[in-house]
Amino acid sequence: MSEPLKIEMEGQLGSATDALPLVEASRCTGASCDATAAIDFAGRSLCLDHFLPTCIAELESRNDRLRTLSFDAAATEAFKTFIANCAKQAKKLAEDPRFTQAHTKTSLLDFLLRISQLTQHIRRSQRTMSAVPIWLRREDPHQTWHEETWTVSVSRHGAALLCRRPVEKGGTVVLCRKDKGSRATAQVVYSLRDSEGRKQIGVQFCDPINFWDLD
Ligand SMILES: [Zn+2]
């Protein structure tokens, strides 16, 4: 019989460590459940029936948090690692002779399908297009300016843009696509110098729009 597995999570968006076997067999800590724990997830020993929904809920809540942080590449990578680890555990469990019941296999396969959908969704929402030409306008009453620039990357929720003028976090800018003429108001969420020494800002759209025509 294979040993139960352990998935550890560190911090809100931290990376998941490798699976660690549990030292001793334990009972599921799910509500009024007396089954043997199959996996240790986020510090809780859980049976398979309790692990899958708990893991899905965690994946979805992390996904939601990531969506509001649109440009955190490190957090996105950590989330991908976490998803990959969850998938690895689910695959191991699916091959585990202790879980031969048809409904268990079905829920594991459903789980793996859900995970692959989430992964595809991340890929889509983080998809980058190189250099969309933009008119960038600052409309603060004290400093109105505009400049022609390009995006570095785009997502459903905003974009990273090159910006020569100083613009502070929290400032409002208007983006106008030079190729289509469409406009959107966005808020600056970061301002930094990129690895090539260029000034770059990250902006998040004020309204939910599909500005980049992502599918
Ligand atoms: Zn349980």
PDB file of C-alpha atoms and ligand atoms in Angstrom:
ATOM      1  CA  MET A   1       0.000   0.000   0.000  1.00  0.00           C
ATOM      2  CA  SER A   2       1.389   3.361  -0.945  1.00  0.00           C
ATOM      3  CA  GLU A   3       1.755   6.051   1.651  1.00  0.00           C
ATOM      4  CA  PRO A   4      -0.530   9.074   1.870  1.00  0.00           C
ATOM      5  CA  LEU A   5       0.794  12.178   0.156  1.00  0.00           C
ATOM      6  CA  LYS A   6       1.284  15.641   1.482  1.00  0.00           C
ATOM      7  CA  ILE A   7       0.891  18.897  -0.376  1.00  0.00           C
ATOM      8  CA  GLU A   8       2.145  21.928   1.484  1.00  0.00           C
ATOM      9  CA  MET A   9       1.213  25.476   0.690  1.00  0.00           C
ATOM     10  CA  GLU A  10       3.163  28.489   1.778  1.00  0.00           C
ATOM     11  CA  GLY A  11       1.648  31.930   1.971  1.00  0.00           C
ATOM     12  CA  GLN A  12      -1.257  33.242  -0.005  1.00  0.00           C
ATOM     13  CA  LEU A  13       0.237  32.710  -3.434  1.00  0.00           C
ATOM     14  CA  GLY A  14       3.342  30.815  -2.497  1.00  0.00           C
ATOM     15  CA  SER A  15       4.566  27.840  -4.373  1.00  0.00           C
ATOM     16  CA  ALA A  16       3.587  24.335  -3.431  1.00  0.00           C
ATOM     17  CA  THR A  17       6.444  22.179  -2.279  1.00  0.00           C
ATOM     18  CA  ASP A  18       6.962  18.662  -3.517  1.00  0.00           C
ATOM     19  CA  ALA A  19       4.688  15.972  -2.214  1.00  0.00           C
ATOM     20  CA  LEU A  20       5.787  14.550   1.100  1.00  0.00           C
ATOM     21  CA  PRO A  21       4.611  11.255   2.536  1.00  0.00           C
ATOM     22  CA  LEU A  22       2.724  11.447   5.817  1.00  0.00           C
ATOM     23  CA  VAL A  23       4.596   9.883   8.708  1.00  0.00           C
ATOM     24  CA  GLU A  24       1.569   8.143  10.146  1.00  0.00           C
ATOM     25  CA  ALA A  25      -1.825   7.134   8.855  1.00  0.00           C
ATOM     26  CA  SER A  26      -4.540   9.524   9.917  1.00  0.00           C
ATOM     27  CA  ARG A  27      -8.261  10.053   9.678  1.00  0.00           C
ATOM     28  CA  CYS A  28      -9.915  12.524   7.350  1.00  0.00           C
ATOM     29  CA  THR A  29     -10.576  15.854   9.049  1.00  0.00           C
ATOM     30  CA  GLY A  30     -13.548  16.609   6.760  1.00  0.00           C
ATOM     31  CA  ALA A  31     -16.890  17.280   8.459  1.00  0.00           C
ATOM     32  CA  SER A  32     -18.323  14.086  10.042  1.00  0.00           C
ATOM     33  CA  CYS A  33     -16.035  11.894   7.959  1.00  0.00           C
ATOM     34  CA  ASP A  34     -14.399   8.751   9.290  1.00  0.00           C
ATOM     35  CA  ALA A  35     -12.505   7.679   6.168  1.00  0.00           C
ATOM     36  CA  THR A  36      -8.745   7.131   6.078  1.00  0.00           C
ATOM     37  CA  ALA A  37      -6.890  10.231   4.924  1.00  0.00           C
ATOM     38  CA  ALA A  38      -5.469   9.894   1.421  1.00  0.00           C
ATOM     39  CA  ILE A  39      -3.602  13.163   1.260  1.00  0.00           C
ATOM     40  CA  ASP A  40      -2.423  16.018   3.434  1.00  0.00           C
ATOM     41  CA  PHE A  41      -3.558  19.228   1.851  1.00  0.00           C
ATOM     42  CA  ALA A  42      -2.828  22.686   3.267  1.00  0.00           C
ATOM     43  CA  GLY A  43      -2.226  21.179   6.681  1.00  0.00           C
ATOM     44  CA  ARG A  44      -5.415  19.107   6.686  1.00  0.00           C
ATOM     45  CA  SER A  45      -5.533  15.341   6.334  1.00  0.00           C
ATOM     46  CA  LEU A  46      -8.281  14.544   3.871  1.00  0.00           C
ATOM     47  CA  CYS A  47      -9.859  11.529   2.271  1.00  0.00           C
ATOM     48  CA  LEU A  48     -10.210  11.569  -1.483  1.00  0.00           C
ATOM     49  CA  ASP A  49     -13.856  12.675  -1.385  1.00  0.00           C
ATOM     50  CA  HIS A  50     -12.883  15.675   0.726  1.00  0.00           C
ATOM     51  CA  PHE A  51      -9.579  16.425  -0.991  1.00  0.00           C
ATOM     52  CA  LEU A  52     -10.976  16.990  -4.487  1.00  0.00           C
ATOM     53  CA  PRO A  53     -13.563  19.691  -3.647  1.00  0.00           C
ATOM     54  CA  THR A  54     -11.142  21.348  -1.190  1.00  0.00           C
ATOM     55  CA  CYS A  55      -8.420  21.427  -3.810  1.00  0.00           C
ATOM     56  CA  ILE A  56     -10.780  22.774  -6.493  1.00  0.00           C
ATOM     57  CA  ALA A  57     -11.974  25.526  -4.114  1.00  0.00           C
ATOM     58  CA  GLU A  58      -8.355  26.456  -3.359  1.00  0.00           C
ATOM     59  CA  LEU A  59      -7.440  26.485  -7.057  1.00  0.00           C
ATOM     60  CA  GLU A  60     -10.402  28.705  -7.876  1.00  0.00           C
ATOM     61  CA  SER A  61      -9.751  31.127  -5.057  1.00  0.00           C
ATOM     62  CA  ARG A  62      -6.079  31.385  -6.086  1.00  0.00           C
ATOM     63  CA  ASN A  63      -7.172  31.894  -9.675  1.00  0.00           C
ATOM     64  CA  ASP A  64      -9.497  34.742  -8.599  1.00  0.00           C
ATOM     65  CA  ARG A  65      -6.743  36.374  -6.565  1.00  0.00           C
ATOM     66  CA  LEU A  66      -4.380  36.132  -9.521  1.00  0.00           C
ATOM     67  CA  ARG A  67      -6.932  37.739 -11.810  1.00  0.00           C
ATOM     68  CA  THR A  68      -7.093  40.790  -9.561  1.00  0.00           C
ATOM     69  CA  LEU A  69      -3.288  40.967  -9.498  1.00  0.00           C
ATOM     70  CA  SER A  70      -3.091  40.596 -13.281  1.00  0.00           C
ATOM     71  CA  PHE A  71       0.611  41.266 -13.765  1.00  0.00           C
ATOM     72  CA  ASP A  72       2.325  39.282 -11.072  1.00  0.00           C
ATOM     73  CA  ALA A  73       4.470  36.943 -13.146  1.00  0.00           C
ATOM     74  CA  ALA A  74       6.001  35.304 -10.061  1.00  0.00           C
ATOM     75  CA  ALA A  75       2.580  34.560  -8.568  1.00  0.00           C
ATOM     76  CA  THR A  76       1.417  33.179 -11.903  1.00  0.00           C
ATOM     77  CA  GLU A  77       4.417  30.864 -12.055  1.00  0.00           C
ATOM     78  CA  ALA A  78       3.796  29.772  -8.456  1.00  0.00           C
ATOM     79  CA  PHE A  79       0.166  29.059  -9.320  1.00  0.00           C
ATOM     80  CA  LYS A  80       1.182  27.001 -12.366  1.00  0.00           C
ATOM     81  CA  THR A  81       3.538  25.004 -10.138  1.00  0.00           C
ATOM     82  CA  PHE A  82       0.758  24.515  -7.613  1.00  0.00           C
ATOM     83  CA  ILE A  83      -1.645  23.312 -10.324  1.00  0.00           C
ATOM     84  CA  ALA A  84       0.974  20.955 -11.742  1.00  0.00           C
ATOM     85  CA  ASN A  85       1.555  19.547  -8.263  1.00  0.00           C
ATOM     86  CA  CYS A  86      -2.188  19.039  -7.695  1.00  0.00           C
ATOM     87  CA  ALA A  87      -2.430  17.275 -11.062  1.00  0.00           C
ATOM     88  CA  LYS A  88       0.543  15.064 -10.179  1.00  0.00           C
ATOM     89  CA  GLN A  89      -1.098  14.049  -6.886  1.00  0.00           C
ATOM     90  CA  ALA A  90      -4.433  13.369  -8.552  1.00  0.00           C
ATOM     91  CA  LYS A  91      -2.736  11.181 -11.179  1.00  0.00           C
ATOM     92  CA  LYS A  92      -0.907   9.230  -8.478  1.00  0.00           C
ATOM     93  CA  LEU A  93      -4.172   8.747  -6.605  1.00  0.00           C
ATOM     94  CA  ALA A  94      -5.904   7.636  -9.794  1.00  0.00           C
ATOM     95  CA  GLU A  95      -3.294   4.858 -10.124  1.00  0.00           C
ATOM     96  CA  ASP A  96      -3.479   3.937  -6.440  1.00  0.00           C
ATOM     97  CA  PRO A  97      -4.936   0.440  -5.940  1.00  0.00           C
ATOM     98  CA  ARG A  98      -6.769   1.651  -2.806  1.00  0.00           C
ATOM     99  CA  PHE A  99      -9.079   3.755  -4.949  1.00  0.00           C
ATOM    100  CA  THR A 100     -10.546   1.303  -7.385  1.00  0.00           C
ATOM    101  CA  GLN A 101     -14.177   2.339  -7.095  1.00  0.00           C
ATOM    102  CA  ALA A 102     -15.637   3.604 -10.330  1.00  0.00           C
ATOM    103  CA  HIS A 103     -17.020   6.816  -8.805  1.00  0.00           C
ATOM    104  CA  THR A 104     -13.606   7.627  -7.350  1.00  0.00           C
ATOM    105  CA  LYS A 105     -11.880   7.158 -10.696  1.00  0.00           C
ATOM    106  CA  THR A 106     -14.574   9.322 -12.301  1.00  0.00           C
ATOM    107  CA  SER A 107     -14.136  12.134  -9.784  1.00  0.00           C
ATOM    108  CA  LEU A 108     -10.359  12.016 -10.225  1.00  0.00           C
ATOM    109  CA  LEU A 109     -10.727  12.228 -13.990  1.00  0.00           C
ATOM    110  CA  ASP A 110     -13.214  15.108 -13.607  1.00  0.00           C
ATOM    111  CA  PHE A 111     -10.705  16.780 -11.340  1.00  0.00           C
ATOM    112  CA  LEU A 112      -7.890  16.396 -13.879  1.00  0.00           C
ATOM    113  CA  LEU A 113     -10.153  17.800 -16.582  1.00  0.00           C
ATOM    114  CA  ARG A 114     -10.997  20.822 -14.392  1.00  0.00           C
ATOM    115  CA  ILE A 115      -7.281  21.370 -13.757  1.00  0.00           C
ATOM    116  CA  SER A 116      -6.469  21.276 -17.457  1.00  0.00           C
ATOM    117  CA  GLN A 117      -9.257  23.804 -18.133  1.00  0.00           C
ATOM    118  CA  LEU A 118      -7.836  26.111 -15.455  1.00  0.00           C
ATOM    119  CA  THR A 119      -4.369  25.808 -16.991  1.00  0.00           C
ATOM    120  CA  GLN A 120      -5.716  26.662 -20.431  1.00  0.00           C
ATOM    121  CA  HIS A 121      -7.590  29.617 -18.951  1.00  0.00           C
ATOM    122  CA  ILE A 122      -4.403  30.954 -17.347  1.00  0.00           C
ATOM    123  CA  ARG A 123      -2.566  30.577 -20.637  1.00  0.00           C
ATOM    124  CA  ARG A 124      -5.330  32.479 -22.423  1.00  0.00           C
ATOM    125  CA  SER A 125      -5.714  35.308 -19.937  1.00  0.00           C
ATOM    126  CA  GLN A 126      -1.929  35.738 -19.704  1.00  0.00           C
ATOM    127  CA  ARG A 127      -1.421  35.531 -23.436  1.00  0.00           C
ATOM    128  CA  THR A 128       0.904  38.181 -24.720  1.00  0.00           C
ATOM    129  CA  MET A 129       0.806  39.990 -28.011  1.00  0.00           C
ATOM    130  CA  SER A 130       3.933  41.771 -29.011  1.00  0.00           C
ATOM    131  CA  ALA A 131       3.796  45.513 -29.356  1.00  0.00           C
ATOM    132  CA  VAL A 132       0.270  46.814 -29.881  1.00  0.00           C
ATOM    133  CA  PRO A 133       0.712  50.500 -30.828  1.00  0.00           C
ATOM    134  CA  ILE A 134      -0.996  52.797 -28.317  1.00  0.00           C
ATOM    135  CA  TRP A 135      -1.712  56.455 -27.766  1.00  0.00           C
ATOM    136  CA  LEU A 136      -1.294  56.852 -24.031  1.00  0.00           C
ATOM    137  CA  ARG A 137      -2.881  59.906 -22.429  1.00  0.00           C
ATOM    138  CA  ARG A 138      -2.627  61.183 -18.883  1.00  0.00           C
ATOM    139  CA  GLU A 139      -5.630  63.252 -17.840  1.00  0.00           C
ATOM    140  CA  ASP A 140      -4.711  64.555 -14.437  1.00  0.00           C
ATOM    141  CA  PRO A 141      -5.754  68.270 -14.229  1.00  0.00           C
ATOM    142  CA  HIS A 142      -2.183  69.176 -13.216  1.00  0.00           C
ATOM    143  CA  GLN A 143      -0.330  67.133 -15.796  1.00  0.00           C
ATOM    144  CA  THR A 144      -1.974  66.328 -19.070  1.00  0.00           C
ATOM    145  CA  TRP A 145       0.231  64.718 -21.700  1.00  0.00           C
ATOM    146  CA  HIS A 146       0.134  62.029 -24.285  1.00  0.00           C
ATOM    147  CA  GLU A 147       2.714  59.852 -25.934  1.00  0.00           C
ATOM    148  CA  GLU A 148       2.878  57.183 -28.587  1.00  0.00           C
ATOM    149  CA  THR A 149       3.982  53.882 -27.230  1.00  0.00           C
ATOM    150  CA  TRP A 150       3.585  50.099 -27.410  1.00  0.00           C
ATOM    151  CA  THR A 151       2.432  47.351 -25.139  1.00  0.00           C
ATOM    152  CA  VAL A 152       4.941  44.906 -23.721  1.00  0.00           C
ATOM    153  CA  SER A 153       2.258  42.398 -22.805  1.00  0.00           C
ATOM    154  CA  VAL A 154      -1.502  42.351 -22.544  1.00  0.00           C
ATOM    155  CA  SER A 155      -4.025  40.431 -20.494  1.00  0.00           C
ATOM    156  CA  ARG A 156      -7.763  40.397 -20.143  1.00  0.00           C
ATOM    157  CA  HIS A 157      -7.443  42.857 -17.271  1.00  0.00           C
ATOM    158  CA  GLY A 158      -4.868  45.286 -18.505  1.00  0.00           C
ATOM    159  CA  ALA A 159      -1.428  45.644 -20.017  1.00  0.00           C
ATOM    160  CA  ALA A 160       2.196  46.417 -19.457  1.00  0.00           C
ATOM    161  CA  LEU A 161       3.318  49.411 -21.527  1.00  0.00           C
ATOM    162  CA  LEU A 162       6.440  51.352 -22.179  1.00  0.00           C
ATOM    163  CA  CYS A 163       6.028  54.886 -20.852  1.00  0.00           C
ATOM    164  CA  ARG A 164       8.705  57.573 -21.019  1.00  0.00           C
ATOM    165  CA  ARG A 165       6.946  60.022 -18.688  1.00  0.00           C
ATOM    166  CA  PRO A 166       6.861  59.560 -14.966  1.00  0.00           C
ATOM    167  CA  VAL A 167       3.482  58.272 -13.855  1.00  0.00           C
ATOM    168  CA  GLU A 168       2.759  57.189 -10.333  1.00  0.00           C
ATOM    169  CA  LYS A 169       0.963  54.115  -9.086  1.00  0.00           C
ATOM    170  CA  GLY A 170      -2.741  54.846  -8.738  1.00  0.00           C
ATOM    171  CA  GLY A 171      -2.738  57.421 -11.557  1.00  0.00           C
ATOM    172  CA  THR A 172      -5.364  57.273 -14.304  1.00  0.00           C
ATOM    173  CA  VAL A 173      -4.467  56.977 -17.970  1.00  0.00           C
ATOM    174  CA  VAL A 174      -6.433  56.540 -21.188  1.00  0.00           C
ATOM    175  CA  LEU A 175      -5.298  53.975 -23.746  1.00  0.00           C
ATOM    176  CA  CYS A 176      -6.234  54.380 -27.378  1.00  0.00           C
ATOM    177  CA  ARG A 177      -5.413  51.564 -29.799  1.00  0.00           C
ATOM    178  CA  LYS A 178      -3.851  53.078 -32.871  1.00  0.00           C
ATOM    179  CA  ASP A 179      -4.900  50.087 -34.964  1.00  0.00           C
ATOM    180  CA  LYS A 180      -8.604  50.164 -34.030  1.00  0.00           C
ATOM    181  CA  GLY A 181      -9.265  53.518 -32.397  1.00  0.00           C
ATOM    182  CA  SER A 182     -10.863  51.932 -29.320  1.00  0.00           C
ATOM    183  CA  ARG A 183     -10.310  53.611 -25.964  1.00  0.00           C
ATOM    184  CA  ALA A 184     -10.176  52.480 -22.362  1.00  0.00           C
ATOM    185  CA  THR A 185      -9.534  54.140 -19.044  1.00  0.00           C
ATOM    186  CA  ALA A 186      -7.069  52.328 -16.811  1.00  0.00           C
ATOM    187  CA  GLN A 187      -5.333  52.709 -13.506  1.00  0.00           C
ATOM    188  CA  VAL A 188      -1.571  52.423 -13.093  1.00  0.00           C
ATOM    189  CA  VAL A 189      -0.769  49.463 -10.838  1.00  0.00           C
ATOM    190  CA  TYR A 190       3.009  49.611 -11.092  1.00  0.00           C
ATOM    191  CA  SER A 191       5.810  51.663 -12.549  1.00  0.00           C
ATOM    192  CA  LEU A 192       9.296  50.244 -12.923  1.00  0.00           C
ATOM    193  CA  ARG A 193      12.401  50.021 -15.036  1.00  0.00           C
ATOM    194  CA  ASP A 194      12.469  46.723 -16.920  1.00  0.00           C
ATOM    195  CA  SER A 195      15.480  44.468 -17.425  1.00  0.00           C
ATOM    196  CA  GLU A 196      16.384  46.400 -20.593  1.00  0.00           C
ATOM    197  CA  GLY A 197      16.380  49.686 -18.680  1.00  0.00           C
ATOM    198  CA  ARG A 198      13.115  50.918 -20.217  1.00  0.00           C
ATOM    199  CA  LYS A 199      10.419  52.589 -18.128  1.00  0.00           C
ATOM    200  CA  GLN A 200       7.437  50.335 -17.968  1.00  0.00           C
ATOM    201  CA  ILE A 201       4.016  50.742 -16.381  1.00  0.00           C
ATOM    202  CA  GLY A 202       1.369  48.165 -15.632  1.00  0.00           C
ATOM    203  CA  VAL A 203      -2.233  49.264 -15.987  1.00  0.00           C
ATOM    204  CA  GLN A 204      -5.517  47.684 -15.067  1.00  0.00           C
ATOM    205  CA  PHE A 205      -8.722  48.580 -16.904  1.00  0.00           C
ATOM    206  CA  CYS A 206     -11.305  50.462 -14.834  1.00  0.00           C
ATOM    207  CA  ASP A 207     -14.182  48.647 -16.567  1.00  0.00           C
ATOM    208  CA  PRO A 208     -14.449  45.014 -17.584  1.00  0.00           C
ATOM    209  CA  ILE A 209     -13.889  45.141 -21.342  1.00  0.00           C
ATOM    210  CA  ASN A 210     -12.250  42.890 -23.880  1.00  0.00           C
ATOM    211  CA  PHE A 211      -9.927  45.611 -25.095  1.00  0.00           C
ATOM    212  CA  TRP A 212      -7.413  43.299 -26.789  1.00  0.00           C
ATOM    213  CA  ASP A 213     -10.045  41.028 -28.385  1.00  0.00           C
ATOM    214  CA  LEU A 214      -8.813  37.992 -26.485  1.00  0.00           C
ATOM    215  CA  ASP A 215     -10.982  34.917 -26.849  1.00  0.00           C
TER     216      ASP A 215
HETATM  217 ZN    ZN B   1     -13.377  12.662   4.255  1.00  0.00          ZN
END
